[in-house]
Amino acid sequence: MERPRREAQLLLMAYLNKDELWLMSHALDTVADADGLKTWVTRRQKNEPLEYITNKVSFYSQEFFIKEGALIPRPETELLIDEVLKRVDAESTLTIVEVGVGSGIISILLAQHLPKAKIIAVDISQDALQVARRNMELFSLSERIALREGNLLDTVTEKIDLLVSNPPYIADDEPLESNLDYEPDLALFGGSIGDEIIQKLLDETSSRAIPMFACEMGYDQKEKVARYLDGEYTSLEFYKDLSGHDRGFVLTLEKNI
Ligand SMILES: C[S@@+](CC[C@H](N)C(=O)[O-])C[C@H]1O[C@@H](n2cnc3c(N)ncnc32)[C@H](O)[C@@H]1O
């Protein structure tokens, strides 16, 4: 545990359902029923992520529901959303498809910022879809986002204007930190090389002539993506995360979507 004092505060706030200000002004109070809190602390000692214990995660300045079975949203994924929003008019009526919806954060943010877009969100995992469904209800977006269980784009017959994805992109045998043990393999591992799902999505983009594809990727996958596409596009722009690592790309097959 890197920040034990801070994490204890976060656990306490979530357990009591109180905010920081309340905690500071009640610093000398005792917790009446602390058994549940002790269980939470024990879980955290075993390296279970704080977010799975509290069932809360903050993303793009909003609080989402999360539980084991769906990937905990990462701050760098906010950049993928920014890259899309930079290129799409707020009034646009595009059909957007997200592959690998997980907790639902990307589709929810896009639905909030693009009120006229039609959004279809797919995941292969029922556990993830359950979490996504709960978040769509929480943000009153169940009517705006069509959730589907399926493999990649198998369940999508509609014409797609924009494909977006934060797919699993880690190689199957890559050794990972122990806190990742709690997160679903389906959300992390993309195949023996790691970029297999990205390649399948690139194939779909080209075979269905999808005008734009925005995708998160591993820090070392830029060259492979560029090589795989071999110049078959109008533009291919890579973006970096806040640590300066290559983190994703936006592929455009047509100039104006
Ligand atoms: C890295 S997580 C991303 C979750 C969420 N979009 C986010 O950014 O936090 C990848 C998601 O892709 C889903 N997934 C993996 N393989 C898939 C496939 N073949 N078809 C559809 N979804 C898939 C996983 O279940 C997981 O929810």
Short mmCIF file of C-alpha atoms and ligand atoms in Angstrom, two decimals:
data_model
loop_
_atom_site.label_atom_id
_atom_site.label_comp_id
_atom_site.label_asym_id
_atom_site.label_seq_id
_atom_site.Cartn_x
_atom_site.Cartn_y
_atom_site.Cartn_z
CA MET A 1 0.00 0.00 0.00
CA GLU A 2 1.62 3.24 -1.13
CA ARG A 3 -0.45 5.82 0.75
CA PRO A 4 -1.81 4.04 3.83
CA ARG A 5 -3.14 7.15 5.59
CA ARG A 6 -4.91 8.45 2.48
CA GLU A 7 -6.33 5.04 1.67
CA ALA A 8 -7.63 4.65 5.22
CA GLN A 9 -9.42 8.00 4.80
CA LEU A 10 -10.89 6.95 1.46
CA LEU A 11 -12.12 3.66 2.91
CA LEU A 12 -13.62 5.45 5.91
CA MET A 13 -15.37 8.06 3.76
CA ALA A 14 -16.86 5.39 1.50
CA TYR A 15 -17.86 3.21 4.48
CA LEU A 16 -19.63 6.07 6.24
CA ASN A 17 -20.81 7.65 2.99
CA LYS A 18 -19.37 11.01 4.07
CA ASP A 19 -17.11 13.52 2.37
CA GLU A 20 -13.67 14.89 3.27
CA LEU A 21 -15.02 17.94 5.07
CA TRP A 22 -17.22 15.81 7.30
CA LEU A 23 -14.30 13.54 8.10
CA MET A 24 -12.10 16.47 9.13
CA SER A 25 -14.74 17.98 11.37
CA HIS A 26 -15.44 14.62 13.06
CA ALA A 27 -11.83 13.55 13.52
CA LEU A 28 -12.36 12.50 17.14
CA ASP A 29 -15.55 10.47 16.60
CA THR A 30 -15.50 6.68 16.83
CA VAL A 31 -17.14 4.43 14.25
CA ALA A 32 -20.13 2.74 15.89
CA ASP A 33 -20.21 -0.42 13.78
CA ALA A 34 -16.70 -1.02 12.55
CA ASP A 35 -16.84 -4.74 11.65
CA GLY A 36 -17.53 -4.05 7.98
CA LEU A 37 -14.77 -1.48 7.90
CA LYS A 38 -12.31 -3.98 9.38
CA THR A 39 -13.25 -6.44 6.64
CA TRP A 40 -12.56 -3.75 4.05
CA VAL A 41 -9.14 -3.04 5.58
CA THR A 42 -8.27 -6.76 5.52
CA ARG A 43 -9.27 -6.95 1.86
CA ARG A 44 -7.08 -3.94 1.06
CA GLN A 45 -4.17 -5.55 2.96
CA LYS A 46 -4.44 -8.43 0.49
CA ASN A 47 -3.91 -5.90 -2.31
CA GLU A 48 -7.49 -5.85 -3.56
CA PRO A 49 -7.95 -2.52 -5.37
CA LEU A 50 -9.67 0.17 -3.32
CA GLU A 51 -12.20 0.68 -6.11
CA TYR A 52 -13.48 -2.92 -5.94
CA ILE A 53 -13.85 -2.64 -2.16
CA THR A 54 -15.75 0.65 -2.17
CA ASN A 55 -17.55 -0.04 -5.49
CA LYS A 56 -16.70 3.49 -6.57
CA VAL A 57 -14.33 4.89 -9.16
CA SER A 58 -13.69 8.40 -10.26
CA PHE A 59 -13.28 9.05 -13.99
CA TYR A 60 -13.44 12.32 -15.90
CA SER A 61 -14.47 14.06 -12.64
CA GLN A 62 -17.53 11.85 -12.15
CA GLU A 63 -18.16 8.91 -9.86
CA PHE A 64 -19.02 5.55 -11.44
CA PHE A 65 -20.06 2.21 -9.99
CA ILE A 66 -17.43 -0.54 -10.29
CA LYS A 67 -17.06 -4.10 -9.11
CA GLU A 68 -14.87 -7.11 -9.78
CA GLY A 69 -15.59 -8.44 -13.28
CA ALA A 70 -15.10 -5.07 -15.01
CA LEU A 71 -11.80 -3.27 -15.55
CA ILE A 72 -11.16 -0.32 -13.23
CA PRO A 73 -11.10 2.72 -15.54
CA ARG A 74 -7.61 4.21 -15.93
CA PRO A 75 -6.93 7.95 -16.07
CA GLU A 76 -5.18 7.63 -19.47
CA THR A 77 -8.47 6.53 -21.04
CA GLU A 78 -9.73 10.09 -20.51
CA LEU A 79 -7.32 11.03 -23.31
CA LEU A 80 -9.02 8.64 -25.74
CA ILE A 81 -12.31 10.45 -25.10
CA ASP A 82 -10.61 13.84 -25.59
CA GLU A 83 -9.12 12.66 -28.90
CA VAL A 84 -12.59 11.69 -30.13
CA LEU A 85 -14.26 14.89 -28.90
CA LYS A 86 -11.58 17.00 -30.60
CA ARG A 87 -12.62 15.58 -33.95
CA VAL A 88 -16.38 15.25 -33.68
CA ASP A 89 -18.89 18.10 -33.81
CA ALA A 90 -20.99 18.30 -30.62
CA GLU A 91 -24.20 18.35 -32.69
CA SER A 92 -23.28 15.38 -34.85
CA THR A 93 -25.73 12.51 -35.35
CA LEU A 94 -23.09 9.82 -35.89
CA THR A 95 -23.51 6.15 -35.13
CA ILE A 96 -20.73 5.36 -32.68
CA VAL A 97 -19.82 1.81 -31.70
CA GLU A 98 -17.64 0.99 -28.71
CA VAL A 99 -16.07 -2.45 -28.57
CA GLY A 100 -15.22 -3.59 -25.03
CA VAL A 101 -17.50 -1.30 -23.03
CA GLY A 102 -16.37 -2.63 -19.62
CA SER A 103 -17.79 -0.36 -16.91
CA GLY A 104 -19.28 1.91 -19.57
CA ILE A 105 -17.18 5.01 -18.96
CA ILE A 106 -16.26 5.74 -22.62
CA SER A 107 -19.77 5.34 -24.01
CA ILE A 108 -21.24 7.33 -21.14
CA LEU A 109 -18.84 10.24 -21.61
CA LEU A 110 -19.45 10.23 -25.37
CA ALA A 111 -23.22 10.17 -24.83
CA GLN A 112 -22.93 13.12 -22.44
CA HIS A 113 -20.84 15.20 -24.83
CA LEU A 114 -22.54 14.16 -28.09
CA PRO A 115 -26.26 14.34 -27.26
CA LYS A 116 -27.42 13.54 -30.82
CA ALA A 117 -25.13 10.58 -31.48
CA LYS A 118 -26.45 7.03 -31.56
CA ILE A 119 -24.28 4.77 -29.42
CA ILE A 120 -23.96 1.00 -29.47
CA ALA A 121 -21.69 -0.58 -26.85
CA VAL A 122 -20.54 -4.19 -27.03
CA ASP A 123 -18.74 -6.50 -24.62
CA ILE A 124 -18.02 -10.20 -24.62
CA SER A 125 -18.26 -10.40 -20.82
CA GLN A 126 -21.61 -10.61 -19.06
CA ASP A 127 -20.01 -9.42 -15.82
CA ALA A 128 -18.75 -6.28 -17.52
CA LEU A 129 -22.12 -5.68 -19.19
CA GLN A 130 -23.81 -5.88 -15.79
CA VAL A 131 -21.57 -3.09 -14.48
CA ALA A 132 -22.07 -1.04 -17.66
CA ARG A 133 -25.85 -1.43 -17.37
CA ARG A 134 -25.79 -0.19 -13.79
CA ASN A 135 -23.75 2.88 -14.75
CA MET A 136 -26.03 3.67 -17.70
CA GLU A 137 -28.97 3.61 -15.26
CA LEU A 138 -27.05 5.73 -12.75
CA PHE A 139 -26.47 8.40 -15.43
CA SER A 140 -29.97 7.99 -16.97
CA LEU A 141 -28.46 6.95 -20.30
CA SER A 142 -30.02 3.50 -20.75
CA GLU A 143 -32.22 4.87 -23.56
CA ARG A 144 -29.27 6.46 -25.36
CA ILE A 145 -26.79 3.57 -25.32
CA ALA A 146 -27.65 0.15 -26.77
CA LEU A 147 -25.72 -2.49 -24.82
CA ARG A 148 -25.00 -5.75 -26.60
CA GLU A 149 -23.25 -8.97 -25.66
CA GLY A 150 -20.98 -10.09 -28.46
CA ASN A 151 -17.55 -10.73 -29.90
CA LEU A 152 -16.03 -7.61 -31.52
CA LEU A 153 -18.54 -6.34 -34.12
CA ASP A 154 -20.38 -9.65 -34.66
CA THR A 155 -23.66 -8.27 -33.31
CA VAL A 156 -23.43 -4.92 -35.11
CA THR A 157 -25.08 -4.81 -38.53
CA GLU A 158 -25.64 -1.04 -38.58
CA LYS A 159 -23.47 1.28 -40.63
CA ILE A 160 -20.78 2.60 -38.30
CA ASP A 161 -19.45 6.17 -38.51
CA LEU A 162 -17.03 5.98 -35.62
CA LEU A 163 -15.51 2.96 -33.90
CA VAL A 164 -13.93 3.46 -30.50
CA SER A 165 -12.19 0.97 -28.28
CA ASN A 166 -9.91 0.48 -25.33
CA PRO A 167 -9.33 -3.20 -26.06
CA PRO A 168 -7.26 -5.67 -24.07
CA TYR A 169 -3.73 -5.20 -25.42
CA ILE A 170 -1.31 -6.93 -23.02
CA ALA A 171 0.51 -10.10 -24.16
CA ASP A 172 -0.82 -13.26 -22.47
CA ASP A 173 2.50 -14.12 -20.79
CA GLU A 174 3.45 -10.63 -19.62
CA PRO A 175 4.16 -10.62 -15.87
CA LEU A 176 1.87 -8.14 -14.12
CA GLU A 177 1.77 -6.38 -10.76
CA SER A 178 -0.22 -8.27 -8.13
CA ASN A 179 -3.04 -5.69 -7.87
CA LEU A 180 -3.98 -6.65 -11.43
CA ASP A 181 -4.77 -10.19 -10.20
CA TYR A 182 -8.22 -8.93 -9.28
CA GLU A 183 -9.04 -7.59 -12.72
CA PRO A 184 -10.59 -9.79 -15.43
CA ASP A 185 -8.18 -11.52 -17.81
CA LEU A 186 -10.61 -10.77 -20.65
CA ALA A 187 -10.07 -7.06 -20.08
CA LEU A 188 -6.28 -7.23 -19.95
CA PHE A 189 -4.90 -9.86 -22.30
CA GLY A 190 -5.13 -9.42 -26.05
CA GLY A 191 -3.44 -12.65 -27.22
CA SER A 192 0.05 -14.17 -27.37
CA ILE A 193 1.53 -11.00 -28.91
CA GLY A 194 -0.92 -8.59 -27.26
CA ASP A 195 -2.15 -6.59 -30.25
CA GLU A 196 -4.33 -9.31 -31.85
CA ILE A 197 -7.63 -7.63 -30.96
CA ILE A 198 -6.37 -4.26 -32.18
CA GLN A 199 -5.49 -5.91 -35.51
CA LYS A 200 -8.94 -7.49 -35.78
CA LEU A 201 -10.52 -4.08 -35.16
CA LEU A 202 -8.26 -2.55 -37.83
CA ASP A 203 -9.43 -5.28 -40.25
CA GLU A 204 -13.08 -4.50 -39.41
CA THR A 205 -12.45 -0.77 -39.90
CA SER A 206 -11.10 -1.38 -43.34
CA SER A 207 -13.53 -4.11 -44.50
CA ARG A 208 -16.59 -2.14 -43.32
CA ALA A 209 -15.10 1.18 -44.52
CA ILE A 210 -15.62 2.77 -41.09
CA PRO A 211 -14.57 6.43 -41.55
CA MET A 212 -12.87 6.79 -38.16
CA PHE A 213 -11.42 4.45 -35.53
CA ALA A 214 -10.08 5.74 -32.20
CA CYS A 215 -8.22 3.22 -30.09
CA GLU A 216 -6.08 2.94 -26.97
CA MET A 217 -2.99 0.72 -27.25
CA GLY A 218 0.12 -0.42 -25.39
CA TYR A 219 3.12 1.95 -25.14
CA ASP A 220 5.15 -0.28 -27.49
CA GLN A 221 2.53 -0.94 -30.19
CA LYS A 222 2.84 2.21 -32.33
CA GLU A 223 5.24 0.74 -34.91
CA LYS A 224 3.23 -2.46 -35.23
CA VAL A 225 -0.02 -0.57 -35.84
CA ALA A 226 1.62 1.65 -38.48
CA ARG A 227 3.27 -1.34 -40.16
CA TYR A 228 0.03 -3.35 -40.13
CA LEU A 229 -1.86 -0.55 -41.88
CA ASP A 230 0.91 -0.06 -44.42
CA GLY A 231 -0.24 3.41 -45.50
CA GLU A 232 -3.85 2.38 -46.26
CA TYR A 233 -5.54 5.42 -44.71
CA THR A 234 -6.19 9.13 -45.01
CA SER A 235 -4.55 9.87 -41.68
CA LEU A 236 -3.10 8.02 -38.73
CA GLU A 237 -2.41 10.13 -35.66
CA PHE A 238 -0.89 8.74 -32.49
CA TYR A 239 -1.25 10.36 -29.08
CA LYS A 240 0.79 10.02 -25.90
CA ASP A 241 -0.28 9.66 -22.27
CA LEU A 242 0.73 12.07 -19.52
CA SER A 243 3.95 10.11 -18.88
CA GLY A 244 4.95 10.67 -22.51
CA HIS A 245 4.30 7.07 -23.62
CA ASP A 246 2.54 6.31 -26.88
CA ARG A 247 -0.97 5.35 -25.78
CA GLY A 248 -3.36 5.36 -28.72
CA PHE A 249 -4.24 6.43 -32.21
CA VAL A 250 -7.00 7.86 -34.34
CA LEU A 251 -7.25 6.35 -37.79
CA THR A 252 -9.21 8.18 -40.45
CA LEU A 253 -10.26 6.54 -43.67
CA GLU A 254 -12.34 9.48 -44.84
CA LYS A 255 -11.58 13.14 -44.30
CA ASN A 256 -15.03 14.27 -43.15
CA ILE A 257 -17.10 12.02 -40.98
C1 LIG B 1 -9.40 -2.85 -21.36
S1 LIG B 1 -11.08 -3.23 -21.03
C2 LIG B 1 -11.83 -1.65 -21.36
C3 LIG B 1 -13.07 -1.38 -20.54
C4 LIG B 1 -13.58 0.08 -20.64
N1 LIG B 1 -13.97 0.40 -21.99
C5 LIG B 1 -12.51 1.04 -20.15
O1 LIG B 1 -11.91 1.73 -20.99
O2 LIG B 1 -12.26 1.09 -18.94
C6 LIG B 1 -11.48 -4.21 -22.44
C7 LIG B 1 -12.92 -4.74 -22.50
O3 LIG B 1 -13.03 -5.49 -23.72
C8 LIG B 1 -13.83 -6.64 -23.48
N2 LIG B 1 -13.49 -7.62 -24.52
C9 LIG B 1 -12.42 -8.44 -24.58
N3 LIG B 1 -12.44 -9.18 -25.71
C10 LIG B 1 -13.56 -8.80 -26.39
C11 LIG B 1 -14.14 -9.21 -27.63
N4 LIG B 1 -13.57 -10.13 -28.39
N5 LIG B 1 -15.30 -8.62 -28.02
C12 LIG B 1 -15.89 -7.66 -27.25
N6 LIG B 1 -15.38 -7.24 -26.06
C13 LIG B 1 -14.23 -7.80 -25.64
C14 LIG B 1 -13.46 -7.06 -22.07
O4 LIG B 1 -14.46 -7.86 -21.52
C15 LIG B 1 -13.30 -5.69 -21.39
O5 LIG B 1 -14.50 -5.28 -20.80
#
